[in-house]
Short mmCIF file of C-alpha atoms in Angstrom, two decimals:
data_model
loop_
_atom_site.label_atom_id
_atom_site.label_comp_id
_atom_site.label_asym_id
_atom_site.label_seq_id
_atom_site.Cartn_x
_atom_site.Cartn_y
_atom_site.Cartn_z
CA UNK A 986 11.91 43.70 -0.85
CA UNK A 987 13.86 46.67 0.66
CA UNK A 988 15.26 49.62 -1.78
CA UNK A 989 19.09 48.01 -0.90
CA UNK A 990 20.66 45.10 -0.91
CA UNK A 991 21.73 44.10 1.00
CA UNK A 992 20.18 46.12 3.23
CA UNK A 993 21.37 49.25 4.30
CA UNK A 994 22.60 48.70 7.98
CA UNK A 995 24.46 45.54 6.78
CA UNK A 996 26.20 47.72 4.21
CA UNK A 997 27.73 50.32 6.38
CA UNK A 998 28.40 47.45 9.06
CA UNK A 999 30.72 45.46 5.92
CA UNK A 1000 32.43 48.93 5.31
CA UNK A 1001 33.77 48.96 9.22
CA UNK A 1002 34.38 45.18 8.36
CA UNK A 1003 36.13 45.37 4.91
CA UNK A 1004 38.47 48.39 6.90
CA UNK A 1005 39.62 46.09 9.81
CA UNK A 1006 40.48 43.61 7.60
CA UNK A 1007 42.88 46.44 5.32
CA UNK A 1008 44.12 47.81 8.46
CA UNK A 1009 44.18 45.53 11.20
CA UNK A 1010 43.50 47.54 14.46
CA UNK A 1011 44.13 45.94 17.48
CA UNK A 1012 42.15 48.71 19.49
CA UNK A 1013 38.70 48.95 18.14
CA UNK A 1014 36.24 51.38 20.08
CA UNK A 1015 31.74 51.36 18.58
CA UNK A 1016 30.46 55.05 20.02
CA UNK A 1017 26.93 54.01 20.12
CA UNK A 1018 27.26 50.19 19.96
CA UNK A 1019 23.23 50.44 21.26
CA UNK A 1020 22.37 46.52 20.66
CA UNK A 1021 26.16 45.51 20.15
CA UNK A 1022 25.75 44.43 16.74
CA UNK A 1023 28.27 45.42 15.01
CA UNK A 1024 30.53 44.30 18.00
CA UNK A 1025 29.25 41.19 17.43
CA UNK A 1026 30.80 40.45 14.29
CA UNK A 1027 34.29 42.35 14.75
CA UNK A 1028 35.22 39.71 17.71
CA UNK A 1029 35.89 37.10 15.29
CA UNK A 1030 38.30 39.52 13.33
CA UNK A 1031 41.32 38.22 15.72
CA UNK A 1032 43.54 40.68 14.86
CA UNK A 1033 41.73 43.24 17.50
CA UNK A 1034 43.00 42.76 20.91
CA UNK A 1035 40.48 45.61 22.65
CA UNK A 1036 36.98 45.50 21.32
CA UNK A 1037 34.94 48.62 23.23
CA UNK A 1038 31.59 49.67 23.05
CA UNK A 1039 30.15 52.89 24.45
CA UNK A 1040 26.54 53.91 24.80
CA UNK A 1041 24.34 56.17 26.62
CA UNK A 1042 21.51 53.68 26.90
CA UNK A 1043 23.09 51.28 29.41
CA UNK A 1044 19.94 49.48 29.43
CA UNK A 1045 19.46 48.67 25.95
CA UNK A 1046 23.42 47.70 26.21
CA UNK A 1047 22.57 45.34 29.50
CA UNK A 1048 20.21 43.49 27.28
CA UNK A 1049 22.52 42.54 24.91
CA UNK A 1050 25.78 42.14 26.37
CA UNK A 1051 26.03 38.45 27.01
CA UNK A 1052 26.18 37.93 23.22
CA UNK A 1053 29.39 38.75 23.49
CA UNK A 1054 30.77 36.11 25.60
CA UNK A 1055 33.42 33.61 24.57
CA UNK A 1056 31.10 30.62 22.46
CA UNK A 1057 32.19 26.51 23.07
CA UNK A 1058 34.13 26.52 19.88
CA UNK A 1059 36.32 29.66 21.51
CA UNK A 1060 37.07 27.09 24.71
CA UNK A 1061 38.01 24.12 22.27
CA UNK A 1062 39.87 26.00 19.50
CA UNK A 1063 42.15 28.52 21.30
CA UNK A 1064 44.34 30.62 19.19
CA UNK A 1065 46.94 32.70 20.16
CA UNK A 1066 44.97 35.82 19.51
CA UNK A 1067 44.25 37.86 22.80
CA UNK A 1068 40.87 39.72 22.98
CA UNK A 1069 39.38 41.57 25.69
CA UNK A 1070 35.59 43.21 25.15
CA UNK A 1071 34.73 45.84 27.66
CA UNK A 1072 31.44 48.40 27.25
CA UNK A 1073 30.49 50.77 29.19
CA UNK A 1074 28.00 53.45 29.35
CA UNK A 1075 28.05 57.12 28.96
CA UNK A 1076 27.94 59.97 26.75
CA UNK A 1077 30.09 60.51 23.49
CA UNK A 1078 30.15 64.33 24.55
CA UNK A 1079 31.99 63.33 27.58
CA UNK A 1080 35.65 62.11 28.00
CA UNK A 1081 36.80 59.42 30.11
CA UNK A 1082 41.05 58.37 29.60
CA UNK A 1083 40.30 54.69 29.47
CA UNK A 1084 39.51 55.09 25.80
CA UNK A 1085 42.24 57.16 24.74
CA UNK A 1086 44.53 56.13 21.56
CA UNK A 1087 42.60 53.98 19.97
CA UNK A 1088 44.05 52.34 16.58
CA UNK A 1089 40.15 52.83 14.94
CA UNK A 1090 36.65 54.48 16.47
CA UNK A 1091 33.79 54.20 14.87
CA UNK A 1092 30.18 56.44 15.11
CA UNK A 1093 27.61 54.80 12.96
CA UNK A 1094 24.52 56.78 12.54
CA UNK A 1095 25.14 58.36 15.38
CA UNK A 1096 25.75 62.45 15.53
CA UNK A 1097 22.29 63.37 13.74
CA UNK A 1098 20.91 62.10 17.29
CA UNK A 1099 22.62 64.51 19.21
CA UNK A 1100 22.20 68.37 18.86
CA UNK A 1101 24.78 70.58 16.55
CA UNK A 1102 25.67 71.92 20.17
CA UNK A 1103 26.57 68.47 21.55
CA UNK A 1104 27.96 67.79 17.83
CA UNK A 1105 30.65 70.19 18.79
CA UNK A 1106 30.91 68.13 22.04
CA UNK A 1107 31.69 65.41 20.02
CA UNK A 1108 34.16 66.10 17.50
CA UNK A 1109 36.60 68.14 20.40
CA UNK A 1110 35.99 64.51 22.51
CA UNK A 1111 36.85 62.39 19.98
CA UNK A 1112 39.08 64.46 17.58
CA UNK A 1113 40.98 66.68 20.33
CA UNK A 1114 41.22 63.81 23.65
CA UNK A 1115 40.64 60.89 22.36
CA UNK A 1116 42.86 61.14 19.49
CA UNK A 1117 42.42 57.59 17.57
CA UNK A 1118 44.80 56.99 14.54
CA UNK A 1119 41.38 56.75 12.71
CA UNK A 1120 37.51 57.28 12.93
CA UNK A 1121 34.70 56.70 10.73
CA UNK A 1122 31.54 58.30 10.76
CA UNK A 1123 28.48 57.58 9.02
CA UNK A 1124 25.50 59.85 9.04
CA UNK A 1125 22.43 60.12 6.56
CA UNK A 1126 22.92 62.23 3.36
CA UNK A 1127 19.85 64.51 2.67
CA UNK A 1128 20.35 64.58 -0.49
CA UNK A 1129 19.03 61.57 -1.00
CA UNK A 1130 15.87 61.29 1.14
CA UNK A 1131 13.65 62.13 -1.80
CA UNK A 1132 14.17 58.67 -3.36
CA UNK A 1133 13.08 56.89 -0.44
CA UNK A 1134 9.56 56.06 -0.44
CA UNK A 1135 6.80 57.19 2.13
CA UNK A 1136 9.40 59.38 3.76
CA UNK A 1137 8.24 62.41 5.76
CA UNK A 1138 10.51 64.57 7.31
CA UNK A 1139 13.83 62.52 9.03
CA UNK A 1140 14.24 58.83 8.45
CA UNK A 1141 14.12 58.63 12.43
CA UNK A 1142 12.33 60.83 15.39
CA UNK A 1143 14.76 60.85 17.43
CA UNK A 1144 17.01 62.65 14.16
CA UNK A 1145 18.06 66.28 15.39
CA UNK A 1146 19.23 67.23 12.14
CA UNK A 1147 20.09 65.50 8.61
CA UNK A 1148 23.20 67.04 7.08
CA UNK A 1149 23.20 67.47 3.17
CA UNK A 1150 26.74 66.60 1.32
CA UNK A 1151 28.07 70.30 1.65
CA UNK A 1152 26.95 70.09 5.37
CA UNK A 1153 29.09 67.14 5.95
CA UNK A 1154 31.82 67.80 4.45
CA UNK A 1155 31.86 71.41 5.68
CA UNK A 1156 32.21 70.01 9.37
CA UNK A 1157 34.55 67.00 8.20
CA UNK A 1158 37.06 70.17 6.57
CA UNK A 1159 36.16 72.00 10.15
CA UNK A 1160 37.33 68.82 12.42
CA UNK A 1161 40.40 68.46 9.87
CA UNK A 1162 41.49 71.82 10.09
CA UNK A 1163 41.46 71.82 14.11
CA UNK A 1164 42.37 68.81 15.27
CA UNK A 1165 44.77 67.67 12.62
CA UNK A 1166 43.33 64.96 10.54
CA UNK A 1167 42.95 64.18 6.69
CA UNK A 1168 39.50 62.70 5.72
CA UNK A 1169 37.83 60.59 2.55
CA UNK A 1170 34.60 60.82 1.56
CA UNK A 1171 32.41 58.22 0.68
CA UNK A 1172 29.30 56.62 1.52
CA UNK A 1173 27.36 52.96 0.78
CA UNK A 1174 23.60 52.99 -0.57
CA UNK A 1175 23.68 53.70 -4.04
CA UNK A 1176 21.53 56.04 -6.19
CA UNK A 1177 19.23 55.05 -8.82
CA UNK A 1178 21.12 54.88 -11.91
CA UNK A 1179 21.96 57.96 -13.27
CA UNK A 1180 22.15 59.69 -9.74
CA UNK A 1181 24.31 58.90 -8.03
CA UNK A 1182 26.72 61.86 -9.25
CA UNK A 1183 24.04 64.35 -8.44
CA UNK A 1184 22.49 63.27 -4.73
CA UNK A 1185 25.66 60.65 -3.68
CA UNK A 1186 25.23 57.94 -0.93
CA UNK A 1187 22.14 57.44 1.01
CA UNK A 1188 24.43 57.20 4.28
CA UNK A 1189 27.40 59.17 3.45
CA UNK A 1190 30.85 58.20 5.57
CA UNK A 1191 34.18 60.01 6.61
CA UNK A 1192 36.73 58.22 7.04
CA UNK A 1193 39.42 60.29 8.63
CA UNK A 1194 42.93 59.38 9.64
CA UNK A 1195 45.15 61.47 12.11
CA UNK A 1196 47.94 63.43 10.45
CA UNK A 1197 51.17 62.00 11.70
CA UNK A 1198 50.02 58.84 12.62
CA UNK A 1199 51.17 56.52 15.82
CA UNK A 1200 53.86 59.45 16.62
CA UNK A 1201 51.90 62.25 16.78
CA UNK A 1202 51.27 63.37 20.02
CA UNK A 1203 47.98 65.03 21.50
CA UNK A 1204 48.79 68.66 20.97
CA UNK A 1205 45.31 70.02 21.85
CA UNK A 1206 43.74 68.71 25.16
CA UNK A 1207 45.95 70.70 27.74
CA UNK A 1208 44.04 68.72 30.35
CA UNK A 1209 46.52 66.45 32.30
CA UNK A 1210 44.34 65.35 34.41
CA UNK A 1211 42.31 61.63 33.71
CA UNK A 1212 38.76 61.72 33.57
CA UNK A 1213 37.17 58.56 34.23
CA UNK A 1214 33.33 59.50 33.58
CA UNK A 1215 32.01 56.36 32.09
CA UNK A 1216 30.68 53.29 33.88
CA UNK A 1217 31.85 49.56 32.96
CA UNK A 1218 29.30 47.29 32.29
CA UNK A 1219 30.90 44.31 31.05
CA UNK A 1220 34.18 42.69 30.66
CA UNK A 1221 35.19 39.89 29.08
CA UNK A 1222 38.75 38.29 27.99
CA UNK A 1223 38.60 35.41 25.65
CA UNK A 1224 40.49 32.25 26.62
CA UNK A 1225 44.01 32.16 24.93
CA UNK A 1226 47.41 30.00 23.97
CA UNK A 1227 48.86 32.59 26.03
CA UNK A 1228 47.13 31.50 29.27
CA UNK A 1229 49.91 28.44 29.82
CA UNK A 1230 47.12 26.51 31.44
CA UNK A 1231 44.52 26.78 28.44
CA UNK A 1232 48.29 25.87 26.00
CA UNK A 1233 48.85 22.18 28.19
CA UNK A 1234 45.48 21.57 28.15
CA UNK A 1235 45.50 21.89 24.12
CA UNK A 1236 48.67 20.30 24.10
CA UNK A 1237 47.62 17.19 25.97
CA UNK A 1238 44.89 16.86 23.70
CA UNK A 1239 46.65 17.01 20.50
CA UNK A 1240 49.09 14.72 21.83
CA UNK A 1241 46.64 12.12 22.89
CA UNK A 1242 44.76 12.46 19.52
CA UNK A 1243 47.62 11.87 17.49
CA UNK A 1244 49.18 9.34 19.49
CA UNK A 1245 46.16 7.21 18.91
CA UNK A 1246 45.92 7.92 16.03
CA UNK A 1247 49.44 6.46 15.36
CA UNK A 1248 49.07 3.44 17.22
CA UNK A 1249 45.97 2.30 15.33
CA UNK A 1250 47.72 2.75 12.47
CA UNK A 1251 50.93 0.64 13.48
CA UNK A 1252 48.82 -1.91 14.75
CA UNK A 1253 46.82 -2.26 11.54
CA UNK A 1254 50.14 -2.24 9.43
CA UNK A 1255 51.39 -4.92 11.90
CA UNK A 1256 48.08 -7.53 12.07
CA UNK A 1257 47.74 -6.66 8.21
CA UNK A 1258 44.28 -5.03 8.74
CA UNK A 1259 43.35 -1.51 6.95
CA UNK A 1260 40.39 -0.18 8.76
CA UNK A 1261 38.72 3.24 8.76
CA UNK A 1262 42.18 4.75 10.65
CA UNK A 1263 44.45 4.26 6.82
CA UNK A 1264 41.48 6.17 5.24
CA UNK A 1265 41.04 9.22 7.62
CA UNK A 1266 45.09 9.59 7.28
CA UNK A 1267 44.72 9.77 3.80
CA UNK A 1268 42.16 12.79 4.29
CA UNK A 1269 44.25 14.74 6.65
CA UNK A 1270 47.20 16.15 5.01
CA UNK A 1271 48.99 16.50 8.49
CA UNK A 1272 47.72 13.23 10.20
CA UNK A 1273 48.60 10.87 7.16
CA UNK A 1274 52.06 12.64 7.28
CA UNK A 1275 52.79 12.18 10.98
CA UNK A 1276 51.44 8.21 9.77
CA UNK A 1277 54.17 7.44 7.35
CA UNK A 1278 56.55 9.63 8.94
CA UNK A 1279 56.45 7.53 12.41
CA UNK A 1280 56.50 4.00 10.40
CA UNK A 1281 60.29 5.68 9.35
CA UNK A 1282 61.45 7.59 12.96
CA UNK A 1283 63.53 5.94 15.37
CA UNK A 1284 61.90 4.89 18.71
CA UNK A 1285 64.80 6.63 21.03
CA UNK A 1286 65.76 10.13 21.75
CA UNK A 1287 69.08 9.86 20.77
CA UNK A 1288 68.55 9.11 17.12
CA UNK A 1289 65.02 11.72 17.15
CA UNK A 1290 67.15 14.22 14.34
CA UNK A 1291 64.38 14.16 11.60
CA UNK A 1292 61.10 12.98 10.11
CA UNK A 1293 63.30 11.52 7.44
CA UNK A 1294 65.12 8.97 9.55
CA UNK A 1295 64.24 5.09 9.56
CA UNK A 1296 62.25 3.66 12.03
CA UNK A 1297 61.46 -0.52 11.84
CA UNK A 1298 58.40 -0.10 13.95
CA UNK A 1299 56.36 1.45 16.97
CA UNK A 1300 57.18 -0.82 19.83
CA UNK A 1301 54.43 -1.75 23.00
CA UNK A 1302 55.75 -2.03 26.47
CA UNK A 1303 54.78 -4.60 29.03
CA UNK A 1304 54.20 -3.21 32.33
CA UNK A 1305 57.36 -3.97 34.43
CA UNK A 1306 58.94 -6.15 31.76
CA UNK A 1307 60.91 -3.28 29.63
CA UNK A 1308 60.24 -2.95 26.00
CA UNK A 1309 59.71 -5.02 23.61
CA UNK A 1310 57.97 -5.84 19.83
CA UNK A 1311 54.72 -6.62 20.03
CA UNK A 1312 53.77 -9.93 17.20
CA UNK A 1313 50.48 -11.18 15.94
CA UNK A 1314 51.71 -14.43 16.99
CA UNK A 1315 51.53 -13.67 21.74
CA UNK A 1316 48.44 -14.74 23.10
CA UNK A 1317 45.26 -12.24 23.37
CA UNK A 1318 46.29 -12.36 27.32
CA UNK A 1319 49.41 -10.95 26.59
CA UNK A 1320 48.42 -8.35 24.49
CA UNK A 1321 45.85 -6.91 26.48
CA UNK A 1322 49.06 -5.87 29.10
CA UNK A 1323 51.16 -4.28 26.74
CA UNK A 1324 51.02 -0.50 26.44
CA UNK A 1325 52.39 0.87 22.25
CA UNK A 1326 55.36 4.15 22.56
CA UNK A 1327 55.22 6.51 20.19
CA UNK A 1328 58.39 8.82 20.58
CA UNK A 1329 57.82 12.32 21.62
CA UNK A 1330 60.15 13.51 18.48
CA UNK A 1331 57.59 11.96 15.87
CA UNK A 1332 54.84 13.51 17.84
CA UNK A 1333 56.53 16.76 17.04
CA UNK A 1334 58.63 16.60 13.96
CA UNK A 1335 55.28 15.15 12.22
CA UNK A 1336 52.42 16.67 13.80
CA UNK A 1337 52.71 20.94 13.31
CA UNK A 1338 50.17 21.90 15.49
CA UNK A 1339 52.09 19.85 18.48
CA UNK A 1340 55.39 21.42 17.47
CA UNK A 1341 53.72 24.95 17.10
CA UNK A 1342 52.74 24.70 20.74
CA UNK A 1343 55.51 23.17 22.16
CA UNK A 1344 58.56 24.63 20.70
CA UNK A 1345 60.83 21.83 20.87
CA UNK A 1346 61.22 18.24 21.76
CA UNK A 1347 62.32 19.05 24.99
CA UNK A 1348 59.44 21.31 25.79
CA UNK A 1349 57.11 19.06 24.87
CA UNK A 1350 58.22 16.58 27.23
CA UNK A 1351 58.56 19.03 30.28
CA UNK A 1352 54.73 19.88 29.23
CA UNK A 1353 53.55 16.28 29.72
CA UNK A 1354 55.54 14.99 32.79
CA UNK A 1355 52.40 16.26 35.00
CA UNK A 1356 49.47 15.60 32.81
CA UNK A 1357 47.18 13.19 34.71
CA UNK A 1358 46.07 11.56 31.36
CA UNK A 1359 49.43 10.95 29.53
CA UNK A 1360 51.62 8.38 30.24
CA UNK A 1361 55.16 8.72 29.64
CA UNK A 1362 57.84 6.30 29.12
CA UNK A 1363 60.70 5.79 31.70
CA UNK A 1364 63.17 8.05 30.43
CA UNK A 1365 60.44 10.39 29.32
CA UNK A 1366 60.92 10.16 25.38
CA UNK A 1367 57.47 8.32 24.38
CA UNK A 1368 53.77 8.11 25.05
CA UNK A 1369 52.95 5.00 26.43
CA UNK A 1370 49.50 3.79 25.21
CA UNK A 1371 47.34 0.50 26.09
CA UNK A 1372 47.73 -1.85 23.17
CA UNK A 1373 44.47 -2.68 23.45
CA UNK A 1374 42.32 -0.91 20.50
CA UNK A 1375 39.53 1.31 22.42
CA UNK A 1376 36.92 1.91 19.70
CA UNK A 1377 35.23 5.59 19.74
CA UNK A 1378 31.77 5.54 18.87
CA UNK A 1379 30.59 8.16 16.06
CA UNK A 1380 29.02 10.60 19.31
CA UNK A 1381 32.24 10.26 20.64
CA UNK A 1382 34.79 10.36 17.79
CA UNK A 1383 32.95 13.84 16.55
CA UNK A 1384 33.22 15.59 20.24
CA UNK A 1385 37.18 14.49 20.30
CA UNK A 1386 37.58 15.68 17.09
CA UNK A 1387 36.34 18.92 17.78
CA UNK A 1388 39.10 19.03 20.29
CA UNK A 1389 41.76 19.61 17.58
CA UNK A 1390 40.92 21.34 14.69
CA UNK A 1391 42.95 24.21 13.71
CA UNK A 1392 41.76 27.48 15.76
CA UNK A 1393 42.38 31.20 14.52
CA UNK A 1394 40.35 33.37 11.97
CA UNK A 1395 38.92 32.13 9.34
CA UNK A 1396 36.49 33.71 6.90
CA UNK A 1397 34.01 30.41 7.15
CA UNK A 1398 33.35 31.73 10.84
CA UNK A 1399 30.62 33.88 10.37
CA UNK A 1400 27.92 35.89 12.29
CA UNK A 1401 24.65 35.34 12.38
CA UNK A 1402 22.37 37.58 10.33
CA UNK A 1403 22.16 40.70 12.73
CA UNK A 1404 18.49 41.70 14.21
CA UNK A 1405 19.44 45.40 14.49
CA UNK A 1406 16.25 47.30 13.44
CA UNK A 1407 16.04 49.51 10.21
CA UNK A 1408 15.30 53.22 10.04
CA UNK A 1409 11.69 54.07 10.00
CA UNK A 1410 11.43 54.65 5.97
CA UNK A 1411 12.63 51.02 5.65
CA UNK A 1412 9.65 49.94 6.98
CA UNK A 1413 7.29 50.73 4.10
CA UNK A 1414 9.92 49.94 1.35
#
């Protein structure tokens, strides 16, 4: 069992996490992002439109890039979030404009690998031209080494230095002072008890936050000219209700899934059967709503004011024959050419996600006049279904559910545990 837990990486990974979720970037930028892990689990915080990652090892970055594409469930469920992922390699000592103004940058455990000269580097590259509204940096505390067993020296060989908590905060006061920032010190890894007041964190973090905020101008990089010294290596933007295409597409879908949906129902309530449809409505706030609601509504456009209004019934069309009620009592011949409407304005009064995407009644119809696989009534005001009942098998009825759940953030969507390796002392504890 390690010395933390949860482990140490995973800590200071959920303090970037727990400050997107307080402060809601949109403009997120990993110096270092090495194996793209913590990348990896700030795409499914929506709220960030530009997710960048920036390391020096474009190789190590190559390998694990692709984890970053767009999953099936980001295709199905669409939100209107917009998120683009772009990484690229180069140095953190050098500037490039393309990362410029960034809402949050992060550098995890990243300056003890560089020398104090390229420290220096750092801080007037990320500090004085890029100029984010706010940066943390993590970095071990030496202070604390002696309680980690079997350690020799730094807790990595590639470590140029390992800053005590004076040492820290002596070049957090220096980057404050020059490039106009406030900072808060803190750190995750806590001391034995009893300690923790005398040695601190075991990785101790700045958080700093630009003095003046989203109006303050750059007033130290008298450069005018853009650099662009880093090298793309992947880009990615995730599929989005604001792409029109990817919005009718989800439409249609909710539309036929509901509209089904409806017509079973009708059809039970008219033959006097309750099958399996009555009980899913029941389970689905929204569905059973849209149920009852449609068994009230009207069946033409002119009297579509509100979910409230009476309706005597959903009505089937035969083809070429105009409308008309459908009753237990025609022959199975009959019934087999008969198509069910369900009005467009009980589609969307009823159903939220279909108004949500549509807008209005008349939207919604404009939407669905050219969608191969919905049929419209005549005067475009209803969804014209066959009558007869097309059963789903359970294969089936899962994948078309999948179709329609509600898309977005949610704090059941999780990452898989992340593979990124521990320092060397972790090893032996």
């Amino acid at each position: 069992m390690g010395l933390f837990t949860p482990a140490l990486h995973r800590q200071r990974h959920q303090f970037v996490i727990d400050f997107v979720k307080r402060k809601k970037p949109k403009k997120v930028l990993d110096l270092g992002c090495c194996e793209c892990v913590l990348l990896k689990q700030l795409k499914f915080h929506r709220e960030i439109e530009l997710l960048v990652g920036l390391d020096i090892d474009g190789v190590q970055v190559k390998k694990k890039m692709h984890g970053l594409a767009p999953i099936s469930t980001d295709y199905l469920q669409p939100s209107y979030d917009q998120l683009r992922i772009e990484l690229y390699q180069g140095s953190v000592t050098e500037k490039d404009a393309r990362l410029r103004g960034f809402d949050l940058v992060t550098s995890i455990e990243l300056i003890e690998h560089l020398t104090l000269a390229d420290v220096e580097l750092f801080s007037e590259v990320v500090f004085g031209y890029l100029t984010p509204e706010a940066v943390i940096v993590s970095t071990p505390n030496s202070d604390f080494n002696p309680f980690l067993p079997g350690l020799v020296g730094f807790r990595h060989s590639d470590h140029k230095f390992e800053w005590t908590r004076a040492e820290f905060k002596s070049w957090a006061m220096k980057v404050c002072l020059q490039y106009g920032y406030e900072v808060e010190l803190t750190g995750v890894g806590q001391a034995p008890p009893g300690q923790q007041e005398r040695v601190g964190f075991c990785s101790q973090i700045g958080v700093f936050h630009r003095l003046g905020g989203k109006e303050r101008y750059n007033m130290f990089d008298e450069d005018a000219e853009d650099v662009f010294s880093y090298t793309l290596l992947y880009s990615i933007i995730y599929p989005s209700l604001h792409d029109n295409n990817i919005l009718r597409r989800v439409l249609m879908c909710e539309v036929v899934y509901w509209a089904e949906k409806l017509k079973r129902r009708w059809i039970a309530e008219e033959t006097g059967e309750r099958d399996d449809t009555y009980d899913l409505c029941q389970a689905e706030g929204e569905g059973g709503e849209c149920f009852r609601a449609s068994e009230r509504h009207v069946d033409t456009e002119e009297t579509q004011t509100a979910c409230g209004a009476e309706m005597k019934t959903l009505v089937d069309q035969e083809e070429g024959d105009g409308e008309l009620f459908w009753t237990p009592s025609q022959p199975d011949s009959d019934k087999w050419r008969r198509r069910v409407s369900v009005p467009l304005a009980v589609l969307w009064c009823c159903c939220p996600k279909v108004s949500l995407l549509s807008g209005s009644v008349s939207n919604l119809r404009l939407l669905l006049m050219d969608e191969p696989r919905v049929k419209l009534s005549q005067d475009g005001s209803a969804v014209l279904l066959n009558h007869q009942e097309q059963d789903l098998d359970d294969d089936d009825e899962e994948e078309h559910r999948a179709d329609f759940e509600d898309s977005g953030y949610a704090e059941a969507r999780q990452c898989p545990p992340s593979a990124e390796p521990a320092e060397d002392w972790e090893a032996n504890v």
